[in-house]
Amino acid sequence: MGGALQGPPMKLAATAEKSAALHIRQAVRADVPALIALDEEVTGLAKPKYWEEIFDRYGAPRRQPLFFLVAEQGGRIEGFIVGEVRAWEFGSPPCGWIFAIQVRPTTRLAGVATQLYNALCDAFRRTGVKKVRTMMARNNQLILSFFRSQGMMAGPFIELETTLE
Ligand SMILES: CC(C)(COP(=O)(O)OP(=O)(O)OC[C@H]1O[C@@H](n2cnc3c(N)ncnc32)[C@H](O)[C@@H]1OP(=O)(O)O)[C@@H](O)C(=O)NCCC(=O)NCCS
């Protein structure tokens, strides 16, 4: 992603055309084609295998604390969020991790991502965790602005990496 902020310029444009209520619910397998199409609309890359695998891992009903939530309005998926509780990674007590969030470009700045984020945080809270973490590209100012708006700040860990020859 580049550094430029994305999204529609006006909040009203995004809200006025929608009259049906926004509904946050667990993703189901029938959503997968719409999720793949939404991701392609946002990123310009079609990754059907990736999203099918993510759904198999996070969307199918199970007891582990994995979450794949969608925001649906008038029968159309407007956004989604994926996260999980990870325990003792880097010596850290169990915490919620958000690793994907996307909202349809024409539906942005209308609070959809905030509702998805709040629903995921409620789910995390019910598991008993006290922290929520995420990671993003350093130059992705849009996603950084969003997470900062939710009260997230730099945490105590830093990422290191190397290239394998
Ligand atoms: C980031 C994203 C999820 C936000 O979705 P959204 O539904 O528009 O977000 P919300 O309407 O809930 O916005 C909440 C707050 O985020 C911040 N924000 C969102 N979009 C912003 C923008 N274009 N510019 C500046 N701040 C922005 C604002 O503080 C906003 O609060 P405000 O409307 O009161 O100012 C959406 O823009 C998106 O899908 N972007 C691409 C995501 C991406 O890069 N994903 C890859 C990593 S997983």
Coordinates of N, CA and C and ligand atoms in Angstrom, one line a residue:
M1 N 0.8 -1.2 0.0 CA 0.0 0.0 0.0 C 0.9 1.2 0.0
G2 N 0.5 2.3 -0.7 CA 1.2 3.5 -0.7 C 0.9 4.3 0.6
G3 N 1.5 5.5 0.7 CA 1.4 6.3 1.9 C 0.1 7.2 1.8
A4 N -0.5 7.3 0.6 CA -1.6 8.3 0.5 C -2.8 7.7 1.2
L5 N -3.6 8.6 1.9 CA -4.8 8.2 2.5 C -5.8 7.9 1.4
Q6 N -6.6 6.8 1.6 CA -7.6 6.4 0.7 C -9.0 6.6 1.3
G7 N -10.0 6.4 0.4 CA -11.4 6.4 0.9 C -12.1 7.6 0.3
P8 N -13.5 7.5 0.4 CA -14.3 8.6 -0.2 C -14.1 9.9 0.5
P9 N -14.1 11.0 -0.2 CA -13.9 12.3 0.5 C -14.9 12.7 1.5
M10 N -16.2 12.2 1.3 CA -17.2 12.7 2.2 C -17.9 11.6 2.9
K11 N -18.0 11.7 4.2 CA -18.7 10.7 5.0 C -20.2 10.6 4.5
L12 N -20.8 11.8 4.2 CA -22.3 11.8 3.9 C -22.5 11.0 2.6
A13 N -21.6 11.0 1.6 CA -21.8 10.3 0.4 C -21.9 8.8 0.7
A14 N -21.1 8.3 1.7 CA -21.1 6.9 2.0 C -22.4 6.5 2.7
T15 N -22.9 7.4 3.6 CA -24.0 7.0 4.4 C -25.4 7.2 3.7
A16 N -25.5 8.2 2.8 CA -26.8 8.6 2.3 C -27.4 7.5 1.4
E17 N -26.5 6.8 0.7 CA -27.1 5.8 -0.2 C -27.5 4.5 0.5
K18 N -27.2 4.4 1.7 CA -27.5 3.1 2.5 C -28.6 3.4 3.4
S19 N -29.7 2.6 3.3 CA -30.8 2.8 4.2 C -30.9 1.6 5.1
A20 N -30.5 0.4 4.6 CA -30.6 -0.8 5.4 C -29.6 -0.8 6.6
A21 N -30.0 -1.4 7.7 CA -29.1 -1.4 8.9 C -27.9 -2.3 8.6
L22 N -26.8 -1.9 9.2 CA -25.5 -2.6 9.0 C -25.6 -3.7 10.1
H23 N -25.2 -4.9 9.7 CA -25.3 -6.1 10.6 C -23.9 -6.8 10.7
I24 N -23.3 -6.9 11.9 CA -22.0 -7.6 12.0 C -22.3 -9.0 12.4
R25 N -21.8 -9.9 11.7 CA -22.0 -11.3 12.0 C -20.8 -12.2 11.7
Q26 N -20.8 -13.4 12.1 CA -19.7 -14.3 11.8 C -19.8 -14.6 10.3
A27 N -18.6 -14.7 9.6 CA -18.6 -15.1 8.2 C -19.0 -16.5 8.0
V28 N -19.7 -16.8 6.9 CA -20.1 -18.2 6.6 C -19.4 -18.5 5.2
R29 N -19.4 -19.8 4.9 CA -18.7 -20.2 3.7 C -19.3 -19.5 2.4
A30 N -20.6 -19.3 2.4 CA -21.2 -18.7 1.3 C -20.7 -17.2 1.0
D31 N -20.1 -16.6 2.1 CA -19.5 -15.3 1.9 C -18.2 -15.3 1.2
V32 N -17.5 -16.4 1.1 CA -16.1 -16.4 0.6 C -16.0 -15.7 -0.8
P33 N -16.8 -16.0 -1.8 CA -16.6 -15.4 -3.1 C -16.8 -13.8 -3.0
A34 N -17.7 -13.4 -2.1 CA -17.8 -11.9 -2.0 C -16.6 -11.3 -1.2
L35 N -16.1 -12.1 -0.3 CA -14.9 -11.6 0.4 C -13.7 -11.5 -0.5
I36 N -13.6 -12.5 -1.4 CA -12.5 -12.5 -2.4 C -12.6 -11.3 -3.3
A37 N -13.8 -11.1 -3.7 CA -14.1 -9.9 -4.7 C -13.8 -8.6 -4.0
L38 N -14.2 -8.5 -2.7 CA -14.0 -7.2 -2.0 C -12.5 -7.0 -1.8
D39 N -11.8 -8.1 -1.4 CA -10.3 -7.9 -1.3 C -9.7 -7.5 -2.6
E40 N -10.2 -8.1 -3.7 CA -9.6 -7.7 -5.0 C -9.9 -6.2 -5.3
E41 N -11.1 -5.8 -4.9 CA -11.5 -4.4 -5.2 C -10.6 -3.5 -4.4
V42 N -10.2 -3.9 -3.1 CA -9.4 -3.0 -2.3 C -7.9 -3.1 -2.7
T43 N -7.4 -4.3 -2.9 CA -6.0 -4.4 -3.1 C -5.5 -4.5 -4.6
G44 N -6.5 -4.8 -5.5 CA -6.2 -5.0 -6.9 C -5.6 -6.3 -7.2
L45 N -5.6 -7.2 -6.2 CA -5.0 -8.6 -6.4 C -6.1 -9.6 -6.0
A46 N -6.3 -10.6 -6.9 CA -7.3 -11.6 -6.6 C -6.5 -12.8 -5.9
K47 N -6.9 -13.2 -4.7 CA -6.2 -14.2 -3.9 C -7.2 -15.3 -3.4
P48 N -7.9 -15.9 -4.4 CA -9.0 -16.9 -3.9 C -8.5 -18.0 -3.0
K49 N -7.3 -18.5 -3.3 CA -6.8 -19.6 -2.5 C -6.5 -19.1 -1.1
Y50 N -5.9 -18.0 -1.0 CA -5.6 -17.4 0.3 C -6.8 -17.2 1.2
W51 N -7.9 -16.6 0.6 CA -9.1 -16.3 1.4 C -9.8 -17.6 1.7
E52 N -9.8 -18.6 0.8 CA -10.4 -19.9 1.2 C -9.7 -20.5 2.4
E53 N -8.4 -20.5 2.4 CA -7.6 -21.0 3.5 C -7.9 -20.2 4.8
I54 N -7.9 -18.9 4.6 CA -8.2 -18.1 5.8 C -9.6 -18.5 6.4
F55 N -10.6 -18.6 5.5 CA -11.9 -19.0 6.0 C -11.9 -20.4 6.7
D56 N -11.2 -21.3 6.1 CA -11.1 -22.7 6.7 C -10.5 -22.6 8.1
R57 N -9.5 -21.7 8.2 CA -8.8 -21.6 9.5 C -9.6 -20.8 10.5
Y58 N -10.2 -19.7 10.1 CA -10.8 -18.7 11.0 C -12.3 -18.7 11.0
G59 N -12.9 -19.1 9.9 CA -14.3 -18.9 9.8 C -15.1 -20.1 10.2
A60 N -14.6 -21.3 10.0 CA -15.4 -22.5 10.3 C -15.6 -22.6 11.8
P61 N -16.8 -23.0 12.3 CA -17.1 -23.1 13.7 C -16.1 -24.0 14.4
R62 N -15.6 -23.6 15.5 CA -14.6 -24.4 16.3 C -14.5 -23.7 17.7
R63 N -13.8 -24.4 18.6 CA -13.7 -23.8 19.9 C -12.6 -22.8 20.1
Q64 N -11.6 -22.9 19.3 CA -10.5 -22.0 19.4 C -10.9 -20.5 19.2
P65 N -10.3 -19.6 19.9 CA -10.7 -18.2 19.7 C -10.2 -17.5 18.4
L66 N -10.8 -17.9 17.3 CA -10.5 -17.4 16.0 C -11.7 -16.7 15.5
F67 N -11.6 -15.5 14.9 CA -12.7 -14.7 14.5 C -12.7 -14.2 13.1
F68 N -13.7 -14.4 12.4 CA -13.8 -13.8 11.0 C -15.2 -13.2 10.9
L69 N -15.3 -11.9 11.1 CA -16.6 -11.2 11.1 C -16.8 -10.4 9.9
V70 N -18.0 -10.3 9.4 CA -18.3 -9.5 8.2 C -19.4 -8.5 8.6
A71 N -19.4 -7.3 7.9 CA -20.4 -6.3 8.0 C -21.3 -6.4 6.8
E72 N -22.5 -6.7 7.0 CA -23.5 -6.9 5.9 C -24.5 -5.8 5.9
Q73 N -24.8 -5.3 4.8 CA -25.9 -4.3 4.7 C -26.7 -4.5 3.4
G74 N -28.0 -4.7 3.5 CA -28.8 -4.9 2.4 C -28.4 -6.1 1.6
G75 N -27.9 -7.2 2.3 CA -27.5 -8.4 1.6 C -26.1 -8.3 0.9
R76 N -25.4 -7.2 1.1 CA -24.0 -7.1 0.5 C -23.0 -7.0 1.6
I77 N -21.8 -7.7 1.4 CA -20.7 -7.6 2.4 C -20.0 -6.2 2.2
E78 N -20.0 -5.4 3.2 CA -19.3 -4.1 3.0 C -17.9 -4.1 3.7
G79 N -17.6 -5.1 4.5 CA -16.3 -5.1 5.1 C -16.1 -6.3 5.9
F80 N -14.9 -6.6 6.4 CA -14.6 -7.7 7.2 C -13.4 -7.5 8.1
I81 N -13.3 -8.3 9.1 CA -12.2 -8.2 10.1 C -11.9 -9.7 10.5
V82 N -10.6 -9.9 10.6 CA -10.1 -11.3 11.0 C -9.1 -11.1 12.1
G83 N -9.3 -11.9 13.2 CA -8.4 -11.9 14.3 C -8.4 -13.2 15.1
E84 N -7.5 -13.2 16.1 CA -7.4 -14.4 16.9 C -6.8 -14.0 18.2
V85 N -6.9 -14.9 19.2 CA -6.2 -14.8 20.5 C -5.0 -15.7 20.3
R86 N -3.8 -15.0 20.6 CA -2.5 -15.8 20.6 C -1.9 -15.7 22.0
A87 N -1.5 -16.9 22.4 CA -1.0 -17.0 23.8 C 0.5 -17.2 23.8
W88 N 1.2 -16.4 24.7 CA 2.6 -16.5 25.0 C 3.5 -16.4 23.8
E89 N 3.0 -15.7 22.8 CA 3.9 -15.3 21.7 C 4.9 -14.2 22.2
F90 N 6.1 -14.4 21.9 CA 7.1 -13.4 22.4 C 7.1 -13.3 23.9
G91 N 6.7 -14.3 24.6 CA 6.6 -14.2 26.1 C 5.4 -13.4 26.6
S92 N 4.5 -13.0 25.7 CA 3.4 -12.1 26.1 C 2.2 -13.0 26.5
P93 N 1.5 -12.6 27.6 CA 0.2 -13.3 28.0 C -0.8 -13.3 26.8
P94 N -1.8 -14.1 26.8 CA -2.7 -14.2 25.7 C -3.3 -12.8 25.4
C95 N -3.3 -12.5 24.1 CA -3.8 -11.2 23.7 C -4.5 -11.3 22.3
G96 N -5.4 -10.4 22.0 CA -6.1 -10.4 20.7 C -5.2 -9.8 19.6
W97 N -5.2 -10.5 18.5 CA -4.4 -10.0 17.3 C -5.4 -9.8 16.2
I98 N -5.3 -8.6 15.6 CA -6.1 -8.3 14.4 C -5.1 -8.4 13.2
F99 N -5.4 -9.2 12.3 CA -4.5 -9.3 11.1 C -5.1 -8.9 9.8
A100 N -6.4 -8.7 9.7 CA -7.0 -8.1 8.5 C -8.2 -7.3 8.7
I101 N -8.3 -6.2 8.1 CA -9.6 -5.4 8.1 C -9.7 -4.7 6.8
Q102 N -10.8 -4.7 6.2 CA -11.0 -4.0 4.9 C -12.5 -3.6 4.9
V103 N -12.7 -2.4 4.3 CA -14.0 -1.9 4.0 C -14.1 -1.5 2.6
R104 N -15.2 -1.8 1.9 CA -15.4 -1.4 0.5 C -15.1 0.1 0.3
P105 N -14.3 0.4 -0.7 CA -14.0 1.9 -0.8 C -15.2 2.8 -0.9
T106 N -16.3 2.4 -1.5 CA -17.5 3.3 -1.6 C -18.3 3.4 -0.3
T107 N -17.9 2.6 0.7 CA -18.6 2.6 2.0 C -17.8 3.1 3.1
R108 N -16.6 3.7 2.8 CA -15.7 4.1 3.9 C -16.2 5.4 4.6
L109 N -15.6 5.7 5.7 CA -15.9 6.9 6.5 C -17.3 6.9 6.9
A110 N -17.9 5.8 7.1 CA -19.3 5.7 7.7 C -19.3 4.9 8.9
G111 N -18.2 4.6 9.5 CA -18.1 3.8 10.8 C -18.2 2.3 10.7
V112 N -18.1 1.8 9.4 CA -18.2 0.3 9.3 C -17.0 -0.4 10.0
A113 N -15.8 0.1 9.7 CA -14.6 -0.5 10.3 C -14.7 -0.4 11.9
T114 N -15.2 0.7 12.3 CA -15.3 0.9 13.8 C -16.2 -0.1 14.4
Q115 N -17.3 -0.4 13.7 CA -18.3 -1.4 14.2 C -17.6 -2.8 14.2
L116 N -16.9 -3.1 13.1 CA -16.2 -4.4 13.0 C -15.2 -4.5 14.2
Y117 N -14.4 -3.4 14.3 CA -13.4 -3.4 15.4 C -14.0 -3.6 16.8
N118 N -15.1 -2.9 17.0 CA -15.7 -3.0 18.3 C -16.3 -4.4 18.6
A119 N -16.9 -5.0 17.5 CA -17.4 -6.4 17.6 C -16.3 -7.4 17.9
L120 N -15.2 -7.2 17.2 CA -14.0 -8.1 17.5 C -13.5 -7.9 18.9
C121 N -13.4 -6.6 19.3 CA -12.9 -6.4 20.7 C -13.8 -7.0 21.7
D122 N -15.1 -6.9 21.5 CA -16.1 -7.6 22.4 C -15.8 -9.1 22.5
A123 N -15.6 -9.7 21.3 CA -15.3 -11.1 21.3 C -14.0 -11.4 22.0
F124 N -13.0 -10.6 21.8 CA -11.7 -10.8 22.5 C -12.0 -10.7 24.0
R125 N -12.7 -9.6 24.5 CA -13.0 -9.4 25.9 C -13.6 -10.6 26.5
R126 N -14.5 -11.3 25.8 CA -15.2 -12.4 26.3 C -14.3 -13.6 26.5
T127 N -13.1 -13.6 25.9 CA -12.2 -14.7 26.1 C -11.3 -14.3 27.3
G128 N -11.4 -13.1 27.8 CA -10.6 -12.7 29.0 C -9.3 -12.0 28.7
V129 N -9.0 -11.7 27.4 CA -7.7 -11.0 27.2 C -7.9 -9.5 27.5
K130 N -6.7 -8.9 27.8 CA -6.7 -7.5 28.2 C -6.0 -6.6 27.1
K131 N -5.4 -7.2 26.1 CA -4.7 -6.4 25.1 C -5.1 -6.8 23.7
V132 N -5.0 -5.8 22.8 CA -5.3 -6.1 21.4 C -4.1 -5.5 20.7
R133 N -3.6 -6.3 19.7 CA -2.4 -5.9 18.9 C -2.7 -6.1 17.5
T134 N -1.9 -5.4 16.7 CA -1.9 -5.5 15.2 C -0.6 -5.1 14.6
M135 N -0.4 -5.4 13.4 CA 0.9 -5.0 12.7 C 0.5 -4.4 11.3
M136 N 1.3 -3.5 10.8 CA 0.9 -2.9 9.5 C 2.2 -2.4 8.9
A137 N 2.0 -2.2 7.6 CA 3.2 -1.5 6.8 C 3.4 -0.1 7.4
R138 N 4.7 0.2 7.6 CA 5.0 1.5 8.2 C 4.4 2.7 7.5
N139 N 4.3 2.5 6.1 CA 3.9 3.7 5.3 C 2.4 3.7 5.0
N140 N 1.6 2.7 5.7 CA 0.2 2.7 5.4 C -0.5 3.6 6.4
Q141 N -0.6 4.9 6.0 CA -1.1 5.9 6.8 C -2.6 5.8 7.1
L142 N -3.3 5.2 6.1 CA -4.7 5.0 6.3 C -5.1 4.1 7.4
I143 N -4.4 2.9 7.4 CA -4.7 1.9 8.4 C -4.2 2.4 9.7
L144 N -3.1 3.1 9.7 CA -2.5 3.7 10.9 C -3.5 4.7 11.5
S145 N -4.1 5.6 10.7 CA -5.0 6.5 11.2 C -6.2 5.8 11.8
F146 N -6.7 4.8 11.1 CA -7.8 4.1 11.7 C -7.5 3.5 13.1
F147 N -6.4 2.7 13.2 CA -6.1 2.1 14.5 C -5.8 3.1 15.5
R148 N -5.2 4.2 15.2 CA -4.9 5.3 16.1 C -6.3 5.9 16.6
S149 N -7.3 6.0 15.7 CA -8.6 6.5 16.1 C -9.3 5.6 17.1
Q150 N -8.9 4.4 17.1 CA -9.5 3.4 18.1 C -8.7 3.4 19.4
G151 N -7.7 4.2 19.5 CA -7.0 4.3 20.8 C -5.7 3.5 20.8
M152 N -5.4 2.8 19.7 CA -4.2 2.0 19.7 C -2.9 2.8 19.5
M153 N -1.9 2.4 20.2 CA -0.6 3.2 20.2 C 0.6 2.2 20.0
A154 N 1.8 2.7 19.8 CA 2.9 1.8 19.7 C 3.1 1.0 20.9
G155 N 3.4 -0.3 20.8 CA 3.5 -1.2 21.9 C 4.9 -1.5 22.3
P156 N 5.2 -2.4 23.2 CA 6.5 -2.6 23.7 C 7.4 -3.5 22.8
F157 N 6.9 -4.1 21.7 CA 7.7 -5.0 20.8 C 8.1 -4.3 19.6
I158 N 9.2 -4.7 19.0 CA 9.7 -4.2 17.7 C 9.8 -5.5 16.8
E159 N 9.7 -5.3 15.5 CA 9.8 -6.3 14.5 C 11.2 -6.3 14.0
L160 N 11.9 -7.5 13.8 CA 13.2 -7.6 13.2 C 13.0 -8.6 12.0
E161 N 13.7 -8.4 11.0 CA 13.6 -9.4 9.9 C 14.9 -9.5 9.1
T162 N 15.1 -10.5 8.3 CA 16.2 -10.7 7.5 C 15.8 -11.4 6.2
T163 N 16.6 -11.4 5.2 CA 16.3 -12.1 3.9 C 17.1 -13.4 3.9
L164 N 16.4 -14.5 3.7 CA 17.1 -15.8 3.6 C 17.7 -15.9 2.2
E165 N 19.0 -16.3 2.2 CA 19.6 -16.4 0.9 C 19.2 -17.8 0.3
Ligands
LIG1 C1 -8.9 1.6 7.2 C2 -10.3 1.2 6.8 C3 -10.6 -0.3 7.3 C4 -11.3 2.2 7.6 O1 -12.6 1.8 7.3 P1 -13.8 2.8 7.5 O2 -15.1 2.1 7.6 O3 -13.7 3.9 6.5 O4 -13.4 3.5 9.0 P2 -14.4 4.3 10.0 O5 -15.4 5.0 9.2 O6 -14.8 3.4 11.1 O7 -13.3 5.4 10.5 C5 -12.9 5.4 11.9 C6 -11.8 6.5 12.0 O8 -10.7 6.0 11.3 C7 -9.9 7.2 10.8 N1 -10.0 7.2 9.3 C8 -10.6 6.3 8.5 N2 -10.5 6.6 7.2 C9 -9.6 7.7 7.2 C10 -9.1 8.5 6.2 N3 -9.3 8.2 4.9 N4 -8.3 9.5 6.5 C11 -8.0 9.8 7.8 N5 -8.5 9.1 8.8 C12 -9.3 8.0 8.5 C13 -10.7 8.4 11.3 O9 -10.2 8.8 12.5 C14 -12.1 7.8 11.5 O10 -12.9 8.5 12.4 P3 -13.8 9.8 11.9 O11 -14.6 9.4 10.8 O12 -14.5 10.2 13.1 O13 -12.8 10.9 11.5 C15 -10.6 1.3 5.3 O14 -10.2 2.6 4.9 C16 -9.9 0.2 4.5 O15 -10.4 -0.9 4.3 N6 -8.7 0.5 4.1 C17 -7.8 -0.4 3.4 C18 -7.4 -1.4 4.5 C19 -6.1 -2.0 4.3 O16 -5.1 -1.4 3.8 N7 -6.0 -3.2 4.6 C20 -4.7 -3.9 4.5 C21 -4.2 -4.3 5.9 S1 -5.3 -5.6 6.6

